[in-house]
Amino acid sequence: MVARRLADESVQPAAFAFTAENAKWAEWKIGLYPTGRQQSAVIPLLMRAQEQDGWVTRATIEKVADMLGMAYIRVLEVATFYTQFQLQPVGTKAHVQVCGTTPCMLRGAGELIEVCKSKIHHDPHHLNDDGTLSWEEVECAGACVNAPMVAIFQDTYEDLTPARLEEIIDAFHAGKGDTIKPGTQIERLNSAAEGGRTTLLEKPTAKREKFVPPPPPVDAAAPAAPAPAAAAPQAPTTAAKPKDVSEESAPALKGTPKQAKVSEAKAEGERKAADAEAIDSGKKAKAKSAAEKGAVAPLFKAPKGAPDDLKLISGVAPVLEGRLNAIGITQWSQVAKLSAEDIAKVEDSLSFKGRVARDNWLQQAEALAKGGVEEYRKVFGKDPR
């Protein structure tokens, strides 16, 4: 493990403070954890601070520790253990992380490192002349199939050549990094084969005909079955009716044995059909009873207009959205205005005690009702979809 230490005091700022938006987000994030477990938010808070200022300073560590009631040394341990945290200033426009693990190194990562040395600074973790660029070598970044690759902030750029990396660095230096498409930089689909698909190339065949087995082969050597002998004529007689057959069923047994078998089969089929109908009716009645038992009575008057997508609220899945609609909650503004008494009714009706507060439904719904997905992204720093 490489020893990781904070940057020199000469570059450390005197203080750190979250922006108003990030402070609101941090308060919400801490509130997601149970009482006594708020210190679990240390990594998310450090990451948000790094996204705000570019790196983690001594003042950042002390601020986060104070917010979570932790000793400074405990937050320092986290920041110095995880290499995702930058402990010294990085380029304001790009910090290039070159993957130097075996697959990338075999595919030319060494040449990419030389590009960084010539375009940015000879040594890693040093800024270029105007402080806009920096670089470092990192362990596997998880794109081995598309080696070699680099990561710049939250995006990866794969299948690189030294010339292409120079173009990318120049674009970021000029403030045009958003014009570079992340991912593979060659003609391939994500991580598919470079030369295109090599399997599953056949077009779907037409619908198969139903297989009909051939008739069994006839053995020519087998002796032919003897022809049935002609029945001797008999004088017409009246068959005696079986003692255990009632008058009502007696006609079904009259006639030849073949006719009797057909009648019996027909009667058996009718009995089976009746049994199946009875079973089906029982299942339908049972399903209807269960549906009536699980039905939720409306508790609120649904407002006019198209319903909102309640699934954008974290913690609301499709099934729960349907149950909320059933009790009359169809729009974000309704959720945002739920009183404590309303919340108790909702949770009691849908049997999910504590869900509203735990997942912070009210604040999420308020942001969505105010400005939809864009407002949600501003408040919570992520896309709700």
GROMACS .gro file of C-alpha atoms in nm:
model
  385
    1MET     CA    1   0.000   0.000   0.000
    2VAL     CA    2   0.145   0.337  -0.105
    3ALA     CA    3   0.163   0.590   0.176
    4ARG     CA    4  -0.085   0.869   0.102
    5ARG     CA    5  -0.053   1.199   0.280
    6LEU     CA    6  -0.222   1.535   0.263
    7ALA     CA    7  -0.075   1.804   0.039
    8ASP     CA    8   0.179   2.049   0.174
    9GLU     CA    9   0.048   2.321   0.405
   10SER     CA   10   0.150   2.585   0.153
   11VAL     CA   11  -0.134   2.483  -0.080
   12GLN     CA   12  -0.394   2.405   0.187
   13PRO     CA   13  -0.686   2.653   0.202
   14ALA     CA   14  -0.771   2.807   0.538
   15ALA     CA   15  -1.133   2.684   0.543
   16PHE     CA   16  -1.391   2.480   0.356
   17ALA     CA   17  -1.765   2.524   0.318
   18PHE     CA   18  -2.023   2.346   0.106
   19THR     CA   19  -2.221   2.559  -0.135
   20ALA     CA   20  -2.582   2.623  -0.033
   21GLU     CA   21  -2.702   2.355  -0.271
   22ASN     CA   22  -2.445   2.099  -0.158
   23ALA     CA   23  -2.508   2.180   0.209
   24LYS     CA   24  -2.877   2.105   0.158
   25TRP     CA   25  -2.784   1.782  -0.018
   26ALA     CA   26  -2.545   1.683   0.264
   27GLU     CA   27  -2.815   1.740   0.527
   28TRP     CA   28  -3.054   1.521   0.329
   29LYS     CA   29  -2.788   1.250   0.282
   30ILE     CA   30  -2.706   1.235   0.652
   31GLY     CA   31  -3.077   1.205   0.731
   32LEU     CA   32  -3.100   0.881   0.533
   33TYR     CA   33  -2.901   0.694   0.796
   34PRO     CA   34  -3.055   0.565   1.122
   35THR     CA   35  -2.993   0.749   1.446
   36GLY     CA   36  -2.642   0.673   1.566
   37ARG     CA   37  -2.526   0.565   1.220
   38GLN     CA   38  -2.483   0.905   1.054
   39GLN     CA   39  -2.106   0.857   1.034
   40SER     CA   40  -2.175   0.614   0.747
   41ALA     CA   41  -2.225   0.923   0.529
   42VAL     CA   42  -1.854   1.009   0.546
   43ILE     CA   43  -1.766   0.876   0.199
   44PRO     CA   44  -2.060   1.042   0.016
   45LEU     CA   45  -1.981   1.375   0.186
   46LEU     CA   46  -1.612   1.356   0.099
   47MET     CA   47  -1.698   1.272  -0.262
   48ARG     CA   48  -1.940   1.564  -0.289
   49ALA     CA   49  -1.673   1.797  -0.145
   50GLN     CA   50  -1.420   1.667  -0.399
   51GLU     CA   51  -1.667   1.720  -0.684
   52GLN     CA   52  -1.714   2.076  -0.561
   53ASP     CA   53  -1.347   2.177  -0.517
   54GLY     CA   54  -1.163   1.912  -0.719
   55TRP     CA   55  -0.971   1.763  -0.425
   56VAL     CA   56  -0.995   1.683  -0.052
   57THR     CA   57  -0.821   1.938   0.171
   58ARG     CA   58  -0.738   1.933   0.539
   59ALA     CA   59  -1.018   2.185   0.594
   60THR     CA   60  -1.259   1.955   0.408
   61ILE     CA   61  -1.173   1.665   0.635
   62GLU     CA   62  -1.224   1.874   0.947
   63LYS     CA   63  -1.555   2.014   0.820
   64VAL     CA   64  -1.695   1.669   0.737
   65ALA     CA   65  -1.576   1.535   1.073
   66ASP     CA   66  -1.756   1.817   1.255
   67MET     CA   67  -2.076   1.755   1.059
   68LEU     CA   68  -2.076   1.385   1.148
   69GLY     CA   69  -1.943   1.410   1.502
   70MET     CA   70  -1.627   1.216   1.417
   71ALA     CA   71  -1.268   1.255   1.530
   72TYR     CA   72  -1.054   1.420   1.262
   73ILE     CA   73  -0.821   1.118   1.249
   74ARG     CA   74  -1.113   0.888   1.154
   75VAL     CA   75  -1.206   1.095   0.850
   76LEU     CA   76  -0.836   1.131   0.761
   77GLU     CA   77  -0.808   0.750   0.766
   78VAL     CA   78  -1.092   0.722   0.514
   79ALA     CA   79  -0.956   0.992   0.284
   80THR     CA   80  -0.604   0.848   0.277
   81PHE     CA   81  -0.717   0.485   0.238
   82TYR     CA   82  -0.936   0.520  -0.071
   83THR     CA   83  -0.746   0.625  -0.384
   84GLN     CA   84  -1.062   0.777  -0.531
   85PHE     CA   85  -0.992   1.082  -0.313
   86GLN     CA   86  -0.743   1.333  -0.449
   87LEU     CA   87  -0.525   1.471  -0.169
   88GLN     CA   88  -0.356   1.745  -0.371
   89PRO     CA   89  -0.478   2.003  -0.625
   90VAL     CA   90  -0.575   1.864  -0.966
   91GLY     CA   91  -0.627   2.032  -1.300
   92THR     CA   92  -0.933   2.252  -1.311
   93LYS     CA   93  -1.020   2.137  -1.664
   94ALA     CA   94  -0.896   1.777  -1.662
   95HIS     CA   95  -0.727   1.527  -1.436
   96VAL     CA   96  -0.614   1.237  -1.656
   97GLN     CA   97  -0.594   0.895  -1.487
   98VAL     CA   98  -0.400   0.652  -1.707
   99CYS     CA   99  -0.467   0.284  -1.640
  100GLY     CA  100  -0.133   0.108  -1.602
  101THR     CA  101  -0.253  -0.245  -1.521
  102THR     CA  102  -0.133  -0.539  -1.733
  103PRO     CA  103  -0.396  -0.542  -2.016
  104CYS     CA  104  -0.359  -0.167  -2.076
  105MET     CA  105   0.019  -0.179  -2.046
  106LEU     CA  106   0.035  -0.459  -2.304
  107ARG     CA  107  -0.176  -0.249  -2.539
  108GLY     CA  108   0.027   0.073  -2.514
  109ALA     CA  109  -0.042   0.243  -2.180
  110GLY     CA  110   0.329   0.328  -2.156
  111GLU     CA  111   0.299   0.547  -2.465
  112LEU     CA  112  -0.006   0.720  -2.315
  113ILE     CA  113   0.196   0.800  -2.003
  114GLU     CA  114   0.466   0.955  -2.224
  115VAL     CA  115   0.198   1.175  -2.383
  116CYS     CA  116   0.090   1.296  -2.039
  117LYS     CA  117   0.450   1.371  -1.946
  118SER     CA  118   0.502   1.579  -2.258
  119LYS     CA  119   0.162   1.753  -2.268
  120ILE     CA  120   0.101   1.813  -1.896
  121HIS     CA  121   0.399   1.763  -1.662
  122HIS     CA  122   0.691   1.526  -1.637
  123ASP     CA  123   0.578   1.401  -1.297
  124PRO     CA  124   0.234   1.274  -1.190
  125HIS     CA  125   0.024   1.474  -0.942
  126HIS     CA  126   0.171   1.800  -1.069
  127LEU     CA  127  -0.021   2.075  -1.243
  128ASN     CA  128   0.070   2.216  -1.582
  129ASP     CA  129   0.183   2.577  -1.610
  130ASP     CA  130  -0.165   2.734  -1.597
  131GLY     CA  131  -0.305   2.484  -1.342
  132THR     CA  132  -0.570   2.344  -1.577
  133LEU     CA  133  -0.431   1.991  -1.632
  134SER     CA  134  -0.280   1.712  -1.421
  135TRP     CA  135  -0.233   1.335  -1.452
  136GLU     CA  136  -0.155   1.016  -1.262
  137GLU     CA  137  -0.120   0.642  -1.322
  138VAL     CA  138  -0.390   0.428  -1.161
  139GLU     CA  139  -0.477   0.063  -1.117
  140CYS     CA  140  -0.740  -0.116  -1.327
  141ALA     CA  141  -1.023   0.116  -1.430
  142GLY     CA  142  -1.246  -0.169  -1.548
  143ALA     CA  143  -1.228  -0.143  -1.929
  144CYS     CA  144  -0.973  -0.415  -2.005
  145VAL     CA  145  -1.140  -0.527  -2.330
  146ASN     CA  146  -1.102  -0.174  -2.468
  147ALA     CA  147  -0.745  -0.123  -2.350
  148PRO     CA  148  -0.560   0.109  -2.334
  149MET     CA  149  -0.777   0.371  -2.170
  150VAL     CA  150  -0.783   0.675  -1.943
  151ALA     CA  151  -1.041   0.823  -1.706
  152ILE     CA  152  -1.106   1.197  -1.687
  153PHE     CA  153  -1.321   1.282  -1.389
  154GLN     CA  154  -1.633   1.059  -1.426
  155ASP     CA  155  -1.587   0.946  -1.789
  156THR     CA  156  -1.360   0.690  -1.955
  157TYR     CA  157  -1.196   0.716  -2.297
  158GLU     CA  158  -1.098   0.379  -2.444
  159ASP     CA  159  -0.916   0.216  -2.737
  160LEU     CA  160  -0.670   0.505  -2.736
  161THR     CA  161  -0.365   0.577  -2.947
  162PRO     CA  162  -0.108   0.835  -2.841
  163ALA     CA  163  -0.230   1.069  -3.116
  164ARG     CA  164  -0.592   1.039  -3.004
  165LEU     CA  165  -0.500   1.107  -2.640
  166GLU     CA  166  -0.315   1.422  -2.749
  167GLU     CA  167  -0.633   1.540  -2.925
  168ILE     CA  168  -0.842   1.470  -2.614
  169ILE     CA  169  -0.601   1.655  -2.383
  170ASP     CA  170  -0.592   1.953  -2.621
  171ALA     CA  171  -0.973   1.962  -2.631
  172PHE     CA  172  -1.001   1.969  -2.252
  173HIS     CA  173  -0.727   2.230  -2.227
  174ALA     CA  174  -0.926   2.449  -2.467
  175GLY     CA  175  -1.241   2.405  -2.259
  176LYS     CA  176  -1.403   2.182  -2.522
  177GLY     CA  177  -1.398   1.854  -2.337
  178ASP     CA  178  -1.773   1.813  -2.383
  179THR     CA  179  -1.716   1.771  -2.757
  180ILE     CA  180  -1.529   1.445  -2.700
  181LYS     CA  181  -1.749   1.135  -2.695
  182PRO     CA  182  -1.673   0.916  -2.390
  183GLY     CA  183  -1.617   0.544  -2.433
  184THR     CA  184  -1.446   0.370  -2.721
  185GLN     CA  185  -1.263   0.595  -2.967
  186ILE     CA  186  -1.272   0.349  -3.258
  187GLU     CA  187  -1.548   0.196  -3.470
  188ARG     CA  188  -1.684  -0.067  -3.237
  189LEU     CA  189  -2.004  -0.113  -3.039
  190ASN     CA  190  -1.919  -0.069  -2.670
  191SER     CA  191  -1.694  -0.369  -2.597
  192ALA     CA  192  -1.784  -0.582  -2.898
  193ALA     CA  193  -1.515  -0.730  -3.122
  194GLU     CA  194  -1.312  -0.471  -3.313
  195GLY     CA  195  -1.390  -0.628  -3.651
  196GLY     CA  196  -1.762  -0.649  -3.589
  197ARG     CA  197  -1.982  -0.936  -3.486
  198THR     CA  198  -1.855  -1.289  -3.535
  199THR     CA  199  -2.145  -1.486  -3.390
  200LEU     CA  200  -2.525  -1.492  -3.418
  201LEU     CA  201  -2.503  -1.365  -3.775
  202GLU     CA  202  -2.778  -1.586  -3.921
  203LYS     CA  203  -3.116  -1.431  -3.984
  204PRO     CA  204  -3.409  -1.578  -3.790
  205THR     CA  205  -3.559  -1.872  -3.979
  206ALA     CA  206  -3.924  -1.902  -4.068
  207LYS     CA  207  -4.162  -2.054  -3.818
  208ARG     CA  208  -4.104  -2.426  -3.792
  209GLU     CA  209  -4.371  -2.664  -3.909
  210LYS     CA  210  -4.519  -2.888  -3.646
  211PHE     CA  211  -4.328  -3.214  -3.637
  212VAL     CA  212  -4.536  -3.515  -3.737
  213PRO     CA  213  -4.366  -3.847  -3.662
  214PRO     CA  214  -4.359  -4.093  -3.954
  215PRO     CA  215  -4.571  -4.408  -3.934
  216PRO     CA  216  -4.398  -4.715  -3.785
  217PRO     CA  217  -4.221  -4.935  -4.044
  218VAL     CA  218  -4.402  -5.245  -4.167
  219ASP     CA  219  -4.216  -5.571  -4.122
  220ALA     CA  220  -4.262  -5.759  -4.452
  221ALA     CA  221  -4.146  -6.085  -4.293
  222ALA     CA  222  -4.418  -6.082  -4.030
  223PRO     CA  223  -4.716  -6.306  -4.109
  224ALA     CA  224  -5.032  -6.127  -4.211
  225ALA     CA  225  -5.303  -6.110  -3.952
  226PRO     CA  226  -5.580  -6.363  -4.019
  227ALA     CA  227  -5.903  -6.219  -4.155
  228PRO     CA  228  -6.179  -6.209  -3.896
  229ALA     CA  229  -6.420  -6.497  -3.925
  230ALA     CA  230  -6.774  -6.417  -4.022
  231ALA     CA  231  -7.004  -6.411  -3.727
  232ALA     CA  232  -7.259  -6.690  -3.722
  233PRO     CA  233  -7.616  -6.565  -3.747
  234GLN     CA  234  -7.803  -6.576  -3.422
  235ALA     CA  235  -8.164  -6.555  -3.336
  236PRO     CA  236  -8.263  -6.210  -3.207
  237THR     CA  237  -8.268  -6.202  -2.831
  238THR     CA  238  -8.331  -5.937  -2.571
  239ALA     CA  239  -8.024  -5.873  -2.353
  240ALA     CA  240  -8.084  -5.898  -1.984
  241LYS     CA  241  -8.043  -5.565  -1.804
  242PRO     CA  242  -7.764  -5.571  -1.537
  243LYS     CA  243  -7.902  -5.564  -1.186
  244ASP     CA  244  -7.679  -5.270  -1.076
  245VAL     CA  245  -7.793  -5.038  -1.356
  246SER     CA  246  -8.080  -4.802  -1.288
  247GLU     CA  247  -8.368  -4.743  -1.524
  248GLU     CA  248  -8.234  -4.399  -1.619
  249SER     CA  249  -7.893  -4.527  -1.731
  250ALA     CA  250  -8.011  -4.846  -1.890
  251PRO     CA  251  -8.063  -4.698  -2.242
  252ALA     CA  252  -7.696  -4.599  -2.259
  253LEU     CA  253  -7.600  -4.967  -2.245
  254LYS     CA  254  -7.836  -5.086  -2.516
  255GLY     CA  255  -7.717  -5.179  -2.856
  256THR     CA  256  -7.383  -5.327  -2.963
  257PRO     CA  257  -7.073  -5.327  -2.731
  258LYS     CA  258  -6.915  -5.057  -2.957
  259GLN     CA  259  -7.211  -4.826  -2.908
  260ALA     CA  260  -7.197  -4.883  -2.531
  261LYS     CA  261  -6.828  -4.787  -2.517
  262VAL     CA  262  -6.895  -4.464  -2.712
  263SER     CA  263  -7.177  -4.372  -2.477
  264GLU     CA  264  -6.960  -4.441  -2.171
  265ALA     CA  265  -6.676  -4.226  -2.313
  266LYS     CA  266  -6.920  -3.946  -2.386
  267ALA     CA  267  -7.058  -3.959  -2.033
  268GLU     CA  268  -6.706  -3.963  -1.887
  269GLY     CA  269  -6.611  -3.657  -2.095
  270GLU     CA  270  -6.919  -3.469  -1.974
  271ARG     CA  271  -6.831  -3.550  -1.611
  272LYS     CA  272  -6.475  -3.428  -1.656
  273ALA     CA  273  -6.594  -3.106  -1.822
  274ALA     CA  274  -6.835  -3.045  -1.534
  275ASP     CA  275  -6.557  -3.106  -1.278
  276ALA     CA  276  -6.322  -2.867  -1.463
  277GLU     CA  277  -6.592  -2.601  -1.476
  278ALA     CA  278  -6.653  -2.637  -1.103
  279ILE     CA  279  -6.280  -2.608  -1.025
  280ASP     CA  280  -6.248  -2.302  -1.252
  281SER     CA  281  -6.548  -2.139  -1.086
  282GLY     CA  282  -6.394  -2.202  -0.744
  283LYS     CA  283  -6.062  -2.045  -0.853
  284LYS     CA  284  -6.239  -1.738  -0.991
  285ALA     CA  285  -6.440  -1.696  -0.674
  286LYS     CA  286  -6.127  -1.731  -0.461
  287ALA     CA  287  -5.937  -1.477  -0.678
  288LYS     CA  288  -6.229  -1.234  -0.660
  289SER     CA  289  -6.238  -1.269  -0.283
  290ALA     CA  290  -5.862  -1.207  -0.258
  291ALA     CA  291  -5.887  -0.903  -0.485
  292GLU     CA  292  -6.169  -0.758  -0.278
  293LYS     CA  293  -5.976  -0.825   0.041
  294GLY     CA  294  -5.657  -0.655  -0.095
  295ALA     CA  295  -5.838  -0.356  -0.244
  296VAL     CA  296  -5.740  -0.020  -0.100
  297ALA     CA  297  -6.013   0.234  -0.037
  298PRO     CA  298  -5.946   0.590  -0.161
  299LEU     CA  299  -5.828   0.819   0.121
  300PHE     CA  300  -5.770   1.135  -0.082
  301LYS     CA  301  -5.942   1.311  -0.368
  302ALA     CA  302  -5.723   1.278  -0.675
  303PRO     CA  303  -5.673   1.617  -0.847
  304LYS     CA  304  -5.774   1.671  -1.207
  305GLY     CA  305  -5.518   1.633  -1.481
  306ALA     CA  306  -5.278   1.363  -1.592
  307PRO     CA  307  -5.108   1.173  -1.310
  308ASP     CA  308  -4.738   1.238  -1.245
  309ASP     CA  309  -4.475   0.966  -1.262
  310LEU     CA  310  -4.452   0.888  -0.890
  311LYS     CA  311  -4.178   0.633  -0.965
  312LEU     CA  312  -3.934   0.923  -0.997
  313ILE     CA  313  -3.952   0.946  -0.617
  314SER     CA  314  -3.681   0.721  -0.479
  315GLY     CA  315  -3.843   0.431  -0.296
  316VAL     CA  316  -4.161   0.422  -0.508
  317ALA     CA  317  -4.170   0.118  -0.737
  318PRO     CA  318  -4.444   0.044  -0.996
  319VAL     CA  319  -4.653  -0.164  -0.754
  320LEU     CA  320  -4.638   0.101  -0.484
  321GLU     CA  321  -4.722   0.372  -0.739
  322GLY     CA  322  -5.037   0.178  -0.830
  323ARG     CA  323  -5.138   0.150  -0.465
  324LEU     CA  324  -5.081   0.522  -0.411
  325ASN     CA  325  -5.295   0.600  -0.714
  326ALA     CA  326  -5.565   0.371  -0.573
  327ILE     CA  327  -5.589   0.576  -0.252
  328GLY     CA  328  -5.609   0.900  -0.450
  329ILE     CA  329  -5.245   1.018  -0.463
  330THR     CA  330  -5.153   1.082  -0.826
  331GLN     CA  331  -4.933   1.392  -0.834
  332TRP     CA  332  -4.601   1.506  -0.686
  333SER     CA  333  -4.760   1.815  -0.532
  334GLN     CA  334  -4.991   1.593  -0.323
  335VAL     CA  335  -4.696   1.403  -0.181
  336ALA     CA  336  -4.505   1.724  -0.108
  337LYS     CA  337  -4.799   1.861   0.096
  338LEU     CA  338  -4.869   1.549   0.305
  339SER     CA  339  -4.916   1.642   0.670
  340ALA     CA  340  -4.807   1.422   0.958
  341GLU     CA  341  -5.166   1.300   0.991
  342ASP     CA  342  -5.184   1.227   0.616
  343ILE     CA  343  -4.856   1.038   0.629
  344ALA     CA  344  -4.988   0.823   0.912
  345LYS     CA  345  -5.300   0.743   0.707
  346VAL     CA  346  -5.095   0.652   0.400
  347GLU     CA  347  -4.852   0.434   0.589
  348ASP     CA  348  -5.129   0.261   0.782
  349SER     CA  349  -5.332   0.198   0.467
  350LEU     CA  350  -5.042   0.062   0.262
  351SER     CA  351  -4.857  -0.110   0.550
  352PHE     CA  352  -4.514   0.049   0.507
  353LYS     CA  353  -4.441   0.226   0.834
  354GLY     CA  354  -4.164   0.485   0.820
  355ARG     CA  355  -4.114   0.468   0.441
  356VAL     CA  356  -4.208   0.830   0.374
  357ALA     CA  357  -3.957   0.976   0.619
  358ARG     CA  358  -3.686   0.719   0.550
  359ASP     CA  359  -3.678   0.787   0.176
  360ASN     CA  360  -3.746   1.160   0.212
  361TRP     CA  361  -4.052   1.155  -0.013
  362LEU     CA  362  -4.166   1.505   0.074
  363GLN     CA  363  -3.846   1.683  -0.031
  364GLN     CA  364  -3.814   1.472  -0.345
  365ALA     CA  365  -4.175   1.540  -0.443
  366GLU     CA  366  -4.132   1.911  -0.372
  367ALA     CA  367  -3.836   1.931  -0.611
  368LEU     CA  368  -4.019   1.735  -0.882
  369ALA     CA  369  -4.334   1.946  -0.845
  370LYS     CA  370  -4.127   2.264  -0.868
  371GLY     CA  371  -3.926   2.186  -1.179
  372GLY     CA  372  -3.938   1.819  -1.269
  373VAL     CA  373  -3.623   1.621  -1.338
  374GLU     CA  374  -3.403   1.929  -1.380
  375GLU     CA  375  -3.493   2.066  -1.038
  376TYR     CA  376  -3.446   1.723  -0.881
  377ARG     CA  377  -3.099   1.703  -1.032
  378LYS     CA  378  -3.011   2.048  -0.895
  379VAL     CA  379  -3.126   1.961  -0.542
  380PHE     CA  380  -3.001   1.604  -0.513
  381GLY     CA  381  -2.713   1.599  -0.760
  382LYS     CA  382  -2.840   1.298  -0.954
  383ASP     CA  383  -3.100   1.201  -1.212
  384PRO     CA  384  -3.410   1.039  -1.059
  385ARG     CA  385  -3.470   0.818  -1.361
   0.00000   0.00000   0.00000
